[in-house]
Every structure is written in structure tokens, then in C-alpha cells.
Amino acid sequence: MKRLLVFTLGLALCGTVAATAKDASAQNFLVVGGGSTTGVYYQVALNVCKIVNDKLGGQGYNCIGRPALGSVFNINAIARGLLNYGVAQSDRVWQAANGTANWKGKPQKNLRTVFSAHPETVMIVTRADTGIKSIADLKGKRVNIGNPGSGQRGNALDVLRLSGIDKDKDIKAEGLQQHEANRALVDKKIDAFFYTVGNPWGGGLEIANSTAIRMVPVNTAPIQKLVKDNSYYVMTAIPGGIYKGVDKDVPTYAVKATFVTGDKEPADQVYAVVKTIFENLDTLRGLHPAFKILNPKDMLKGLSAPMHPGAVKYYKEKGLM
Ligand code: GLU
């Protein structure tokens, strides 16, 4: 009798769980992966969700933007079904879709692009007191090259390799997450860090306010060749006058932050998200200074993996493609 009761209870419990799971899917729970809390990806994830919840909450949409480890993590987490959406650098999206770099021999066939957002500059930030003025000066220094999972780590490895700097022999390489690296630079535990991020980013403003900093140009001939050889890179500059102490433009190269998803996300759901974001772009533009420049035409540029059909449907309807 007791056994039967336990069995029946078990069944009833299973039934409840199954029913909840079913309701949850009808409710459209969406998780969006960003980056470190002081960067811009987290702001994309938070604010896209804010708009989706405000406008589609009544239709059962529940969107949660969360901090994450960055581009590589987000792409892999989407593939594993941990995230519905994520933000990733256009170079990393290309590499994932084509099976190079972190995905050598393992092209991520299910990765889909939705729209592109702000441009991100590759930056090397140091304190003014380290004497580091060029990439070559990084030799012998303690340098954060980005946590595994971040987009910037790949850029740092490219820049070091193209500058003849061996990350294992010529520098003391650290793999801190960005919010830890910010702190470590101010506390003199590292001498410089690489970061690939939109401007302005909160952490950068914060460091510059408390410490005299310098940003190192990233525009040597081998880097210009890398940019020329890869369509997802452009030469640009970190605008002067944003970060205290960095008054002049700092030449470097850039990628685009891309909003990505997986091919298993239902087309009507992706359509609803894209439509809502594009119809409320004014709101998004006002939610972070790095989003001010967003406009529909540019948001279809720099997409380096196939577009999700739900997004395509909306763009075709609006004559954007
Ligand atoms: N570009 C960085 C990455 O891919 C993240 C920058 C940010 O969080 O804004 O990991």
C-alpha cells in the first residue's frame, strides 16, 4: 500500500513538473547572454530584455539578460541550448560558422545571426606609469589577455602573434574576466589588459577617473594586413575625449557586436523579438550611449553567419533586404 502511495505521488509530481514545463514553453522564457558586468554586452542583454518584457510581457514573453563570459561562451552556450540568444563579436561569429580558431574542424552549423549592434574597438589599456607606449613595450610585463570564453582573448592572441610576442615566454599572461582586470590594473597587479568593447564602456570610464591611463595604438603593418585580409575587421580609432587622459583618437581596428541565436529558436518568436526591437529602436538608443548610433540599415551589416529565418521575415516585410 505504502509503495503504491509513493508511486502514485511520484506520478502526480511528474505530472506537475511536465505541466509546468509545458506552461513555461507557452510562456516563452528567453535567456540572453551578455558579457562582464562592466562591459556593453551585458547592457545589450539587459536592455533588449527590458524592451521585450515591456512590450511583449502581456503575450507571455519573459526575457532575462544575464552576465556571461563573452563571445565564445555565448556561441557555445547557444549551441548547447543553455541560452536562447547571446551577444558575440562578428569575427568570432565568422570563425564559429566556418570552423576556425576555437572551432577548428567543428563549424557551428546551427548558429544564426539576428542583427548587429554597436562597433567594438580592440584596445590595450595600461596605466600611464608603466611606460608602455607600443605593443612591443608589453614584453616582460604582466598582461591580461582575457578570460577563456571572451572575444578579446582571440584578438589579444592575434595581436601578440603578429607582433612577434610569445604569450608564454615574453609576457606574464593573465586570463581574468574584465571586471577583475579593471581592478587589477588600478591595484597595479597587472600592467595592461586587452579588451574588445564598445565605446564608452562603464568600466573604462571608471578606471580613467581613478587612475592615469594610456591606450596603446594597435595599427602596425601586420595588423593592417590582418584587417585587409578579413572582411569582418575594419581599421578605426577609439575616439579621443571619452576616457579621462585619452584626449586624442587612438588608432586600432574594430569588429561589430552581433545578436545571435540558434536555428532551433522558433521563427515566430525570433520575428516577434526582432520586430519589437526595431519598432522600439528609439528607446534602445536612449538606454546606453554606445547604442546612440544604432540604425536599421547598419544593423543588417556585419552579419557573418546565416540570418535566422524569423529575422529575415521581418526585414523583408520592412524592405530592409
Ligand atoms: N567583446 C567582448 C567579448 O566578446 C565583450 C565586450 C562587452 O562585454 O561589452 O567577450
Coordinates of C-alpha atoms and ligand atoms in Angstrom, one line a residue, residues 34-36 38-42 69-72 87-89 92 118 120 147 149-152 155 195-198 201 255, ligand 1:
G34 CA 25.9 39.2 -22.3
G35 CA 29.4 39.8 -21.0
S36 CA 31.2 41.1 -17.9
T38 CA 31.1 46.5 -16.6
G39 CA 31.1 46.0 -20.4
V40 CA 28.5 46.8 -23.1
Y41 CA 27.2 43.2 -23.9
Y42 CA 25.5 43.0 -20.5
L69 CA 31.8 35.1 -20.1
G70 CA 31.7 36.7 -23.6
S71 CA 31.5 35.9 -27.3
V72 CA 32.9 32.4 -27.3
V87 CA 26.0 38.7 -28.0
A88 CA 29.2 37.9 -29.9
Q89 CA 31.9 39.7 -31.9
R92 CA 34.1 35.1 -33.5
H118 CA 27.5 48.7 -31.8
E120 CA 33.7 47.3 -30.7
N147 CA 39.3 35.1 -19.9
G149 CA 35.3 32.4 -23.4
S150 CA 35.8 36.1 -24.1
G151 CA 36.0 37.5 -27.6
Q152 CA 39.0 39.7 -26.8
N155 CA 42.2 39.4 -30.6
Y195 CA 39.7 44.4 -24.3
T196 CA 37.4 44.5 -27.3
V197 CA 34.4 46.6 -26.4
G198 CA 32.0 49.3 -27.5
W201 CA 32.1 51.3 -21.6
V255 CA 34.5 44.3 -35.0
Ligands
GLU1 N1 33.8 41.7 -26.8 C1 33.8 41.1 -25.6 C2 33.6 39.6 -25.7 O1 33.3 39.1 -26.8 C3 32.7 41.6 -24.6 C4 32.6 43.1 -24.5 C5 31.4 43.5 -23.7 O2 31.1 42.9 -22.7 O3 30.9 44.6 -24.0 O4 33.8 38.9 -24.8

